[in-house]
mmCIF file of C-alpha atoms in Angstrom:
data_model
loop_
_atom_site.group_PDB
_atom_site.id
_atom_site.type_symbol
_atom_site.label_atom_id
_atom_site.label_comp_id
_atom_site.label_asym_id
_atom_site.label_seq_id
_atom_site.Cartn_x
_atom_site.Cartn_y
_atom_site.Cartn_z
ATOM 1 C CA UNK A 511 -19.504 17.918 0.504
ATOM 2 C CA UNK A 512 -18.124 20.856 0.104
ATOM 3 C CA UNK A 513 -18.641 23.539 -3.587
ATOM 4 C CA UNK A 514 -15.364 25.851 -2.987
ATOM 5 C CA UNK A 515 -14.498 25.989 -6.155
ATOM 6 C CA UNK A 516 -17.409 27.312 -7.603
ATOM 7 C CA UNK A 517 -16.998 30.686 -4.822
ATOM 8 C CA UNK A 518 -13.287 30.694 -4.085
ATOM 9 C CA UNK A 519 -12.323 30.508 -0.135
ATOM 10 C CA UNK A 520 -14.632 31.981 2.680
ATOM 11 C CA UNK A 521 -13.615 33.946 5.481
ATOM 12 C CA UNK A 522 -10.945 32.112 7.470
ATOM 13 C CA UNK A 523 -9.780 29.839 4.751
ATOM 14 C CA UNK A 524 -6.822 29.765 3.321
ATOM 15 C CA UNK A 525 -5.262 28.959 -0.268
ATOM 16 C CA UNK A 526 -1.636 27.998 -1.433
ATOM 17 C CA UNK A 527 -0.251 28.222 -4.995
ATOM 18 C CA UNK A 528 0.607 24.957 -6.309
ATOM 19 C CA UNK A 529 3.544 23.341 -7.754
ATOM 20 C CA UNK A 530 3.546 23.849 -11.910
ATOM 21 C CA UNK A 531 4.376 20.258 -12.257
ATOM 22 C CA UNK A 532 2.597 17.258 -10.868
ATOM 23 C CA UNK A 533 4.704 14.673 -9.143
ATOM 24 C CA UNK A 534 3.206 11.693 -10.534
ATOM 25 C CA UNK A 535 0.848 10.405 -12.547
ATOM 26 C CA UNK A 536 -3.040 8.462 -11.999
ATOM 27 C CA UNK A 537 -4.554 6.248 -15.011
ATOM 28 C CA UNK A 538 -8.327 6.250 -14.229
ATOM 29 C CA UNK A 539 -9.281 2.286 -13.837
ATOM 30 C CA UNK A 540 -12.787 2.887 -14.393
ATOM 31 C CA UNK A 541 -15.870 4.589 -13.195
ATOM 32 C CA UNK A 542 -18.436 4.445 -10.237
ATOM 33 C CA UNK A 543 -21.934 4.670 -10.798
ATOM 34 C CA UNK A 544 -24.008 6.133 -8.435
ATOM 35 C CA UNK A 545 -27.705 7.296 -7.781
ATOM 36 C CA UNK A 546 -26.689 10.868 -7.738
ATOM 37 C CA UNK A 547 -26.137 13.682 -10.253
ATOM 38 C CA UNK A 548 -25.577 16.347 -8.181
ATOM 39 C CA UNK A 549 -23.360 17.058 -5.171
ATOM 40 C CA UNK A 550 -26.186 18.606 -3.144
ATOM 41 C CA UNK A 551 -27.810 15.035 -3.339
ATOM 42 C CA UNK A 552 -25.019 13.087 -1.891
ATOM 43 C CA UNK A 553 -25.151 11.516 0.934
ATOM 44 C CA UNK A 554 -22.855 12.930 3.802
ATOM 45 C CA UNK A 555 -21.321 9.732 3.995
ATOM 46 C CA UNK A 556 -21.531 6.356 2.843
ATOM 47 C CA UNK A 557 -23.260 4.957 5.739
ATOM 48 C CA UNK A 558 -25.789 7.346 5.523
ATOM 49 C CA UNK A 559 -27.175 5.649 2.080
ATOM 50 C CA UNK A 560 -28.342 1.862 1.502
ATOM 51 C CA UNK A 561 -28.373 2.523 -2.041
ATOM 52 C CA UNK A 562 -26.931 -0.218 -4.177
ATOM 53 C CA UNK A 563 -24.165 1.173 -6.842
ATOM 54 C CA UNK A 564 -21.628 -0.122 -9.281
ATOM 55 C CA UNK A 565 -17.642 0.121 -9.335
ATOM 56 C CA UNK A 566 -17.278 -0.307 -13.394
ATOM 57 C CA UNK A 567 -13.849 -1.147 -14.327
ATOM 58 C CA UNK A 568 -12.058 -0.480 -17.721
ATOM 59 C CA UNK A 569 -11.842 -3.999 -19.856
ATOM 60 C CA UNK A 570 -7.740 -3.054 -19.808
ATOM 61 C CA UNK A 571 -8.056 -3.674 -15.939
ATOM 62 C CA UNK A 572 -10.550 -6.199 -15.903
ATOM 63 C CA UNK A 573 -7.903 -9.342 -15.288
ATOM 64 C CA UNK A 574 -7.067 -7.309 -12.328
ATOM 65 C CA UNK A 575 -10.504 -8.099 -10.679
ATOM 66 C CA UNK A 576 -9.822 -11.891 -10.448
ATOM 67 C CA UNK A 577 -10.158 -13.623 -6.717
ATOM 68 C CA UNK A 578 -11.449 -10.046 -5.692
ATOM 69 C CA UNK A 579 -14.964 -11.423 -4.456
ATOM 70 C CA UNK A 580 -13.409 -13.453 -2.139
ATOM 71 C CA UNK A 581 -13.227 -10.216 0.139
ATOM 72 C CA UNK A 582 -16.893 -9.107 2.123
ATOM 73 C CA UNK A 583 -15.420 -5.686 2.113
ATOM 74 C CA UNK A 584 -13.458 -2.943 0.096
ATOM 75 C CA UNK A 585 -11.450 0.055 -0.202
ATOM 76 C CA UNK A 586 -12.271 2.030 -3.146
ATOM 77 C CA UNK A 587 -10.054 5.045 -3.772
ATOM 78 C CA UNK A 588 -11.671 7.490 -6.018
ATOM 79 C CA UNK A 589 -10.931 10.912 -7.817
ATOM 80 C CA UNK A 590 -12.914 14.067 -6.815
ATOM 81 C CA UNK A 591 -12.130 15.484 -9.855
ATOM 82 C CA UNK A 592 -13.978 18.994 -9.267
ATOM 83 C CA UNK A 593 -12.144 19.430 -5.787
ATOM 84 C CA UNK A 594 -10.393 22.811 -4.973
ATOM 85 C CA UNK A 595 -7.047 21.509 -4.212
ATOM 86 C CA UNK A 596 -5.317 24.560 -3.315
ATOM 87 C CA UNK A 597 -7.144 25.278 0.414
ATOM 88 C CA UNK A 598 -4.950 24.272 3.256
ATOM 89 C CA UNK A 599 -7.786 25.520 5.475
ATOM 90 C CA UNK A 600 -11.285 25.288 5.440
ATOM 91 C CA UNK A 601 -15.062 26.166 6.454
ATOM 92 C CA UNK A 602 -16.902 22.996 7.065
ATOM 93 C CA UNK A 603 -20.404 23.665 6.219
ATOM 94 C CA UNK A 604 -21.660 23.104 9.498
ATOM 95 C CA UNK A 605 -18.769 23.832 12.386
ATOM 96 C CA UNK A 606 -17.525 26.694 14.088
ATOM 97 C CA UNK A 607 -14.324 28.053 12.391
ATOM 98 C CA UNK A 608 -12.234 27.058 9.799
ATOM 99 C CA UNK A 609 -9.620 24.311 9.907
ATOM 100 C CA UNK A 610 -6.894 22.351 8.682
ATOM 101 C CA UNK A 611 -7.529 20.600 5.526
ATOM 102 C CA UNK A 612 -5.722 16.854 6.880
ATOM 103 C CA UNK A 613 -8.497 17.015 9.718
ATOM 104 C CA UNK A 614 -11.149 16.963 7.608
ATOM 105 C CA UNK A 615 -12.429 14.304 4.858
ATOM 106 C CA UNK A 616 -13.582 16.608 2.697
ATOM 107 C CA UNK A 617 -12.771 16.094 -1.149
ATOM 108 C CA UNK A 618 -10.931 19.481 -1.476
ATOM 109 C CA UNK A 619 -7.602 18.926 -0.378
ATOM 110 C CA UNK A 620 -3.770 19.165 -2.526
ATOM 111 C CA UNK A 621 -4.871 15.437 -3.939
ATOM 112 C CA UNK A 622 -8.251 14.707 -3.515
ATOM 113 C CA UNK A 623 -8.520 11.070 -3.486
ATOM 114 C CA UNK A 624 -11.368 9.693 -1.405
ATOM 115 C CA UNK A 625 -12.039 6.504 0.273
ATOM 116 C CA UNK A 626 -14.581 4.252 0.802
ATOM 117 C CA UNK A 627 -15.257 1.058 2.920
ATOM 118 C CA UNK A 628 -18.199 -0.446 1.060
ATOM 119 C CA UNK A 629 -19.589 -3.702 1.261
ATOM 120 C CA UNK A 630 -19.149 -6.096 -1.904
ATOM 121 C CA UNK A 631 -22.699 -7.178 -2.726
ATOM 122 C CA UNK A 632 -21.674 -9.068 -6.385
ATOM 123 C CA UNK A 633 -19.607 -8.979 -9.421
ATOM 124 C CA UNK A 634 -20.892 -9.617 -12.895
ATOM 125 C CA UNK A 635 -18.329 -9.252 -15.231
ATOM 126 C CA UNK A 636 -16.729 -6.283 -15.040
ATOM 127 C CA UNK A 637 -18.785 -4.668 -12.700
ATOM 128 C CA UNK A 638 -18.775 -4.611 -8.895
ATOM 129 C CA UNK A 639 -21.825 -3.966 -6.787
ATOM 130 C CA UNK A 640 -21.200 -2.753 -3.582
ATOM 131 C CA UNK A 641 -23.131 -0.422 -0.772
ATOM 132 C CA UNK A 642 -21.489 2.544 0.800
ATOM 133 C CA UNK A 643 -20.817 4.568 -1.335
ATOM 134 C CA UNK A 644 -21.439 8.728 -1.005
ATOM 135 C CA UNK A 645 -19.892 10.219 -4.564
ATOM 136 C CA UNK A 646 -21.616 12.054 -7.641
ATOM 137 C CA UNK A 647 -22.232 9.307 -10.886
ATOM 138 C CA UNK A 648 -19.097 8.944 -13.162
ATOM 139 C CA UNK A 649 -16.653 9.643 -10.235
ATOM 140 C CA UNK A 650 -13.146 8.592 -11.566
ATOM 141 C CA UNK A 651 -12.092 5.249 -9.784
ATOM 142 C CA UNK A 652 -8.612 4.906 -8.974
ATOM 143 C CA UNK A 653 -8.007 1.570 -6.586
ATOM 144 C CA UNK A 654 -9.539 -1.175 -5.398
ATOM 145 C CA UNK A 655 -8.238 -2.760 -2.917
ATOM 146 C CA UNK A 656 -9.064 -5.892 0.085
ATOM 147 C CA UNK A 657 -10.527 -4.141 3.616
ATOM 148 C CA UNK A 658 -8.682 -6.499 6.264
ATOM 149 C CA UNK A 659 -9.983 -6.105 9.293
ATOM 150 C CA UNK A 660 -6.884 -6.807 11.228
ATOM 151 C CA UNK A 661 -4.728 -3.755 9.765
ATOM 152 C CA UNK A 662 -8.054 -1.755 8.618
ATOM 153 C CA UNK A 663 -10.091 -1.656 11.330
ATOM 154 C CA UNK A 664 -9.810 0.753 14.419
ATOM 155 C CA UNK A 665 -13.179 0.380 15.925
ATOM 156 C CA UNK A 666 -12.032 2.348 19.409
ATOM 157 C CA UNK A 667 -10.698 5.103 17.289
ATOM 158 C CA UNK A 668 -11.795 8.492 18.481
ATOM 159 C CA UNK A 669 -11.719 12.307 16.559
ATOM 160 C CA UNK A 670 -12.393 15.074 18.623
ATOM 161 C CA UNK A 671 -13.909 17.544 16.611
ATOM 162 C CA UNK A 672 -12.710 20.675 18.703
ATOM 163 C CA UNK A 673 -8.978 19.482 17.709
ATOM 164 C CA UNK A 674 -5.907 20.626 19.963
ATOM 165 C CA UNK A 675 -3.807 23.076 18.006
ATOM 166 C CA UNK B 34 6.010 -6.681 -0.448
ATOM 167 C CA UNK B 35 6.746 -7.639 -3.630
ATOM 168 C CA UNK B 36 9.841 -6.957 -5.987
ATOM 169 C CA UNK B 37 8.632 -7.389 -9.455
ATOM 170 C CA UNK B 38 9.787 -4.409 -10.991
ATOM 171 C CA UNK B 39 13.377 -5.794 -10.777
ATOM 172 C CA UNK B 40 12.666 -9.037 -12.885
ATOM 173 C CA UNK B 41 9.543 -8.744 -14.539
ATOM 174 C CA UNK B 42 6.528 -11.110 -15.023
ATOM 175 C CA UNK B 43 7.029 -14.091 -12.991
ATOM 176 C CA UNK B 44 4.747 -17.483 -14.894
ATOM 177 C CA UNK B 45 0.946 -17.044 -14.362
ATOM 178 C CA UNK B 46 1.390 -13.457 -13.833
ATOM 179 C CA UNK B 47 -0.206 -10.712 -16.536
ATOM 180 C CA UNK B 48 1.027 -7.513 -17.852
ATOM 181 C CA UNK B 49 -1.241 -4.475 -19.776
ATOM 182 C CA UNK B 50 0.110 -1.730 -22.046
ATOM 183 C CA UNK B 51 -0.745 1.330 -19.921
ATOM 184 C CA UNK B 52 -1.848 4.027 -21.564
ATOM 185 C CA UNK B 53 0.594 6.748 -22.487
ATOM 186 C CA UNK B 54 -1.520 9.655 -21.100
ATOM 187 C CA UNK B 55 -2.099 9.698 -17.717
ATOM 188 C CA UNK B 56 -5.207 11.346 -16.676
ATOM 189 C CA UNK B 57 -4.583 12.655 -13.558
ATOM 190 C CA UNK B 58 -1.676 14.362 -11.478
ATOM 191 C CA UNK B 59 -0.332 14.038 -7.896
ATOM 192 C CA UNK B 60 1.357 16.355 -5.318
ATOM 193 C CA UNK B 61 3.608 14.995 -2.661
ATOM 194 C CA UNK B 62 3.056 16.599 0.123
ATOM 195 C CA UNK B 63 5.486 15.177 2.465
ATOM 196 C CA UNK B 64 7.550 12.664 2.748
ATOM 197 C CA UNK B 65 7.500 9.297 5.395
ATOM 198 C CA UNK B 66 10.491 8.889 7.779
ATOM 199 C CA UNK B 67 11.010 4.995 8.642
ATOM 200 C CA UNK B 68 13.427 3.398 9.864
ATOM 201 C CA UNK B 69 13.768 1.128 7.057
ATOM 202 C CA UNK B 70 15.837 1.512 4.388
ATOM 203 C CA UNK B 71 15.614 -1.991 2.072
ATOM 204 C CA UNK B 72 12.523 -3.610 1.246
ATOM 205 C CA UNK B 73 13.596 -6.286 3.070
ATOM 206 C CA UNK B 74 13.469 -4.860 6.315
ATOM 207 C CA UNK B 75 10.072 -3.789 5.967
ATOM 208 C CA UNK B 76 7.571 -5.760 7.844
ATOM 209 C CA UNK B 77 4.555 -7.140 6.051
ATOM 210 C CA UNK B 78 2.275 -4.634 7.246
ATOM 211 C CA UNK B 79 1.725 -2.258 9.880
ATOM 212 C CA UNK B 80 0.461 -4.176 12.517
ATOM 213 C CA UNK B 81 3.576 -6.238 12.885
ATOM 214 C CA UNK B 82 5.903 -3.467 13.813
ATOM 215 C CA UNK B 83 5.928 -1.001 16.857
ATOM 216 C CA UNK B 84 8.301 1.360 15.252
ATOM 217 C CA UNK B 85 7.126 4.821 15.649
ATOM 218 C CA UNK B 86 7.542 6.897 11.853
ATOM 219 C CA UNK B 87 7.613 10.222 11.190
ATOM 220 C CA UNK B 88 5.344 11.899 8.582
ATOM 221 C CA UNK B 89 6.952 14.969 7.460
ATOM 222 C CA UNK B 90 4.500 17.536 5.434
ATOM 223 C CA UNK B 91 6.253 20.125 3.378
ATOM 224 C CA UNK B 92 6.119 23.679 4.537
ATOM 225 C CA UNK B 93 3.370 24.759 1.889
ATOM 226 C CA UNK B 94 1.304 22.219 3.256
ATOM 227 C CA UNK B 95 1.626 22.408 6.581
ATOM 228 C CA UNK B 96 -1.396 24.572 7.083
ATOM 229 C CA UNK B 97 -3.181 22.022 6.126
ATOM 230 C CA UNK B 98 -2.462 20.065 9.884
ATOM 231 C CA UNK B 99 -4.277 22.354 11.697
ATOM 232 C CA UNK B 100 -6.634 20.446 13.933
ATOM 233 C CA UNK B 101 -5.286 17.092 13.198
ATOM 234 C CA UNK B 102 -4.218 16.270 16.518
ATOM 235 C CA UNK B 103 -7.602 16.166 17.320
ATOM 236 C CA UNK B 104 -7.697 12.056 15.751
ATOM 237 C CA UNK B 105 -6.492 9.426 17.511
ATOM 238 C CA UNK B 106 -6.315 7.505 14.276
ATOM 239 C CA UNK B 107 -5.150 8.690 11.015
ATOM 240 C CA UNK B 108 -5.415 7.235 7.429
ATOM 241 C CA UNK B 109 -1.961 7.990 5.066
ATOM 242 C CA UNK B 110 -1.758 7.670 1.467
ATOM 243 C CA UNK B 111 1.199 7.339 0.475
ATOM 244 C CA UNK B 112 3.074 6.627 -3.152
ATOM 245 C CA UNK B 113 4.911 3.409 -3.422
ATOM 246 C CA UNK B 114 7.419 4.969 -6.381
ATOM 247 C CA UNK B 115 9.309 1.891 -7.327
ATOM 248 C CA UNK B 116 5.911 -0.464 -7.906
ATOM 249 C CA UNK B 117 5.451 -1.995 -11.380
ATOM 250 C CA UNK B 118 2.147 -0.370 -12.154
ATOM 251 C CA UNK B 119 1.341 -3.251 -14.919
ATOM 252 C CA UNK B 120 0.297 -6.060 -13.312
ATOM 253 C CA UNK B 121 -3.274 -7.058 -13.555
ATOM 254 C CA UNK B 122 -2.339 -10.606 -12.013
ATOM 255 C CA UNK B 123 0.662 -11.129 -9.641
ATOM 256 C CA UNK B 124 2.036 -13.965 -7.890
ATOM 257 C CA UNK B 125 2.407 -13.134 -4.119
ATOM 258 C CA UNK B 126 5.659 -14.222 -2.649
ATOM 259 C CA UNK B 127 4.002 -17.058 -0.144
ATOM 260 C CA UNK B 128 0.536 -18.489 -1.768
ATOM 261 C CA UNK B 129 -0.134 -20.727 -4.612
ATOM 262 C CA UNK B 130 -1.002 -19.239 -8.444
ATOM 263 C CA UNK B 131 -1.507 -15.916 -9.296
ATOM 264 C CA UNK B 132 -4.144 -13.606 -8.214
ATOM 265 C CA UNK B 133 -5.782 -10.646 -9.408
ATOM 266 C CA UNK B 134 -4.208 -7.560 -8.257
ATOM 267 C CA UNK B 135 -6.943 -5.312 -7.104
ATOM 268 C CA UNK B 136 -7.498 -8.902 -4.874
ATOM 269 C CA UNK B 137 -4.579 -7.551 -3.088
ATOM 270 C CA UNK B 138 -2.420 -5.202 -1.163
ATOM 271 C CA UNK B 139 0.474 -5.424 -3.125
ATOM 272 C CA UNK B 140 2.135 -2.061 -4.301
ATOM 273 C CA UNK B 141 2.159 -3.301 -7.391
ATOM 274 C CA UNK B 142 -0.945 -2.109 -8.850
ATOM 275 C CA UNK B 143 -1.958 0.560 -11.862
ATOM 276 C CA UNK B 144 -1.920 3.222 -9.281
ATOM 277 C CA UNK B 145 0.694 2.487 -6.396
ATOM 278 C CA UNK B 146 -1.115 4.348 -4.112
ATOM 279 C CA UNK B 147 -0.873 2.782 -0.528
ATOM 280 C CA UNK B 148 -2.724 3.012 2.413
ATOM 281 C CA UNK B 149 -2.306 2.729 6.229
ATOM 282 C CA UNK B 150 -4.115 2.936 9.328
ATOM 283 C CA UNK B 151 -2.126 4.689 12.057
ATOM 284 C CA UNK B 152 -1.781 5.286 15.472
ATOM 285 C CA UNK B 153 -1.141 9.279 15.984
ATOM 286 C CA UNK B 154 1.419 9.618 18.633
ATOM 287 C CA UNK B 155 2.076 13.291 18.574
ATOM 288 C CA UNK B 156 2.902 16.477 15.985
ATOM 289 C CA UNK B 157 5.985 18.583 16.540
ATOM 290 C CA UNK B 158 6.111 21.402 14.252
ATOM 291 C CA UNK B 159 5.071 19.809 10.254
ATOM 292 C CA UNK B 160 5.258 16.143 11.725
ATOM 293 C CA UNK B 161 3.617 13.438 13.241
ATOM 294 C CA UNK B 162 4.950 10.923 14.777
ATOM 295 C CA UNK B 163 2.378 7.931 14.161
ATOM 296 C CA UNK B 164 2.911 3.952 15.066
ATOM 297 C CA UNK B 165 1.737 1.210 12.134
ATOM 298 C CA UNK B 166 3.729 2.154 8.719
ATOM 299 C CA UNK B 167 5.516 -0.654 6.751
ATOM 300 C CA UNK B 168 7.219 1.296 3.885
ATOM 301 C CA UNK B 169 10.463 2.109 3.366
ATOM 302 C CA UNK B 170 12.338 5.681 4.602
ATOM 303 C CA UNK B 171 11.550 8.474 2.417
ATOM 304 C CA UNK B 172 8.480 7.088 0.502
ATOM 305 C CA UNK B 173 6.236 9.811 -0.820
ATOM 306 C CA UNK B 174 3.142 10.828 1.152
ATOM 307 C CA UNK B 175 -0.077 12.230 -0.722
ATOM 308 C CA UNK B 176 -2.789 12.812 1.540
ATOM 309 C CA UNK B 177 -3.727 12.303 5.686
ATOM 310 C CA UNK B 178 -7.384 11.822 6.923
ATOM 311 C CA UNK B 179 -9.153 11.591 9.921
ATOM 312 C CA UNK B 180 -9.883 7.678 10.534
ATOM 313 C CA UNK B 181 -13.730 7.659 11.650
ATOM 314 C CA UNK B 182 -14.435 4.119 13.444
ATOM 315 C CA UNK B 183 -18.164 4.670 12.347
ATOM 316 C CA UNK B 184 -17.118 4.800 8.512
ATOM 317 C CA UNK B 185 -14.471 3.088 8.320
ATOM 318 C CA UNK B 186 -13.885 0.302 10.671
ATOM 319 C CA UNK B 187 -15.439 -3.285 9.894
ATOM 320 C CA UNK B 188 -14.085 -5.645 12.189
ATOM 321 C CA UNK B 189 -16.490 -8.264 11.099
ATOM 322 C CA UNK B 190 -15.216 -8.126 7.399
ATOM 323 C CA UNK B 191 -13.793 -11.049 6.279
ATOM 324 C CA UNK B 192 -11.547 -12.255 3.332
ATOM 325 C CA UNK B 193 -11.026 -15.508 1.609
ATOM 326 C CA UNK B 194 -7.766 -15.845 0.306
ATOM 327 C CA UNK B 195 -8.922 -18.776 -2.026
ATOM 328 C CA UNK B 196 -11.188 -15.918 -3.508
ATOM 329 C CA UNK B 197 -14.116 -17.381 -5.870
ATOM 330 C CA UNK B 198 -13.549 -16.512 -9.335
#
């Protein structure tokens, strides 16, 4: 996780000037509670944590959660909602040089929706538990959505961390 | 892919008053180059088409792709702008009753945000030319990751189509 907006860009990174007007529009479904209340105690990643949280969903969406714990896995797309979103390029805490914002999964970036593969542990109500998850408590949720393994899953995928260009 | 927004509710299906704020905003970035044109055309998902697609960042964000060649795999989010973003239960075209809509990848959902898993190909200039898209030419794209196998590929994740509850 990355705190950019609280300094402005380092050395080699780079900022645009957004568009005045937004594109489109987001209605927050709900909330995710998590363990953690600050960014510096987030997990790198959502393997990196067992811990146990919640996907809370508004009672407006709550019909939309029917048949959903019929899937072992999920995609939850979330709002970073303290994200710098105007740095194209960017200093990853720990790497060598700064780089383009699309090859990294940092949350600052033009929208900053993250992602998550967790595993669905239980519903009750209007609650989902799942595991896997690596965000600060109250992070807006945006989607929820099936994993399938058949289009989701790229187990021989590779990333070179050097890049090419 | 479903076509709801042209006819409305079909029976067993549900429908919320959104709220009139929205309380987020998106930049497109880009734009998807396929080479379908009709919903039609498009094939169920993006496993069942080899057609290579172009995604085409916009100039301001191009900075941004620095480094990205360095994935094999990318994720795209993309915005499906015709979706009917008030269904909380939908009837998919080929299964029996209604289901809850975060239960599925339909576009239609509160936030049409999409996603795909896709095979990077190669980048000339602000594009990439990436196998495994199934939307149609010119559909708003919002954000590309890195796709890390060790976060987010599950090949043992299942789904039950009956669903539970």
């Amino acid at each position: 996780m990355s705190q950019h907006d609280d300094f402005g860009p380092r050395p080699g990174e780079e900022s645009v000037t957004l568009p005045e007007r937004f594109d489109a529009g987001l209605h927050f479904i709900g909330r995710l509670r998590t363990p953690w209340t600050r960014r510096a105690d987030c997990p790198k990643n959502g393997t990196q944590s067992d811990a146990v949280c919640t996907a809370v969903v508004d009672p407006l969406f709550a019909p939309a959660l029917q048949n959903v714990t019929g899937a072992s896995h999920l995609i939850l797309l979330y709002w970073m909602d303290r994200a710098d979103r105007t740095l194209v390029r960017q200093q990853p805490r720990h790497a060598e040089g700064s780089r383009g914002t699309f090859s990294l999964r940092s949350p600052a970036r033009p929208n900053p929706i993250a992602l998550a593969v967790v595993e669905l542990l239980g519903r009750e109500g209007d609650a989902l538990r799942v595991r896997g998850l690596d965000c600060l408590d109250g992070t807006p949720l945006l989607d929820i959505k099936p994993y399938y393994a058949s289009t989701d899953a790229r187990p021989q995928a590779t990333v070179d961390r050097a890049g090419t260009r």
